[in-house]
Amino acid sequence: QITLKESGPTLVKPTQTLTLTCTFSGFSLSTSGVGVGWIRQPPGKALEWLALIYWDDDKRYSPSLKSRLTFTKDTSKNQVVLTMTNMDPVDTATYYCAHRRRNGPNSYSFDYWGQGTLVTVSS
Amino acid sequence: DIQMTQSPSSLSASVGDRVTITCQASQDISNYLNWYQQRPGKAPNLLIYDASNLEAGVPSRFSGGGSGTDFTFTITGLQPEDIATYYCQQYDNLPLTFGGGTKVEI
């Protein structure tokens, strides 16, 4: 049974750095092909992919946010951590982490998601 | 970036209706497409992968099709529990991109 859960502050001030932790169980991020992603959703809006980290510690970021994002993993703790610098009110959103499953060659899906955590950016 | 355009953005249908949502990619993505359901206040849930493969445990009234740039998602026999917003997502290229969503109401 795969589970993921996001944790972090619910309120941050503009210009501050956001640190979100995703704690997971039921899989290992050292298993070949496995990945964990971060996706966010502003209130009432669509989903936006932010970042991916792979079992081999390779990382990929959304080009529009790359300069502000850092994604790390702690395999021993079954955690991944996303930091986003210089937060702005437009970054107010629910932030999800999700397990990326490899269905086959070049085939991937987010098959398990955390419950999400709402982060509000306001002074 | 590959743009994913969903239509309609919202629809209203009756229980038992057949509902179809379309998703168009800005370039050829083969069949590298997922569909997700997001019920109000909940995280997204994977329904379809590889454009037409039904995820395990998902009711067979959900189906998907298409390849290249044009894709469809169909609910055959709409149920009250299908009230949700549906998103397509491509994984042919990074950055991963989602459609704008289709809100289904009864």
Coordinates of N, CA and C in Angstrom, one line a residue, chain A residues 1-4 24-28 98-99 101 111-113:
Chain A
Q1 N 0.9 -1.2 0.0 CA 0.0 0.0 0.0 C 0.9 1.2 0.0
I2 N 0.8 2.0 -1.1 CA 1.6 3.2 -1.2 C 0.8 4.4 -0.6
T3 N 1.5 5.1 0.2 CA 0.9 6.4 0.8 C 2.0 7.5 0.7
L4 N 1.5 8.7 0.6 CA 2.3 9.9 0.6 C 1.6 10.9 1.4
F24 N 6.7 9.3 2.5 CA 6.0 8.2 1.8 C 6.3 6.8 2.4
S25 N 5.5 5.9 2.0 CA 5.6 4.5 2.4 C 5.1 3.6 1.3
G26 N 5.5 2.4 1.4 CA 5.0 1.4 0.4 C 5.9 1.3 -0.8
F27 N 6.9 2.1 -1.0 CA 7.9 1.9 -2.1 C 9.2 2.5 -1.6
S28 N 10.2 2.2 -2.4 CA 11.6 2.7 -2.1 C 12.0 3.6 -3.3
A98 N 3.5 13.1 -5.5 CA 2.9 12.0 -6.1 C 3.9 11.0 -6.5
H99 N 3.5 9.7 -6.4 CA 4.4 8.6 -6.9 C 4.3 8.5 -8.4
R101 N 4.8 6.2 -11.4 CA 4.9 4.8 -11.8 C 5.4 4.7 -13.2
D111 N 0.4 7.6 -10.0 CA -0.7 6.7 -9.6 C -1.1 6.8 -8.2
Y112 N -0.3 7.4 -7.3 CA -0.7 7.7 -6.0 C -0.3 9.1 -5.6
W113 N -1.2 9.8 -5.0 CA -1.0 11.2 -4.6 C -1.2 11.4 -3.1

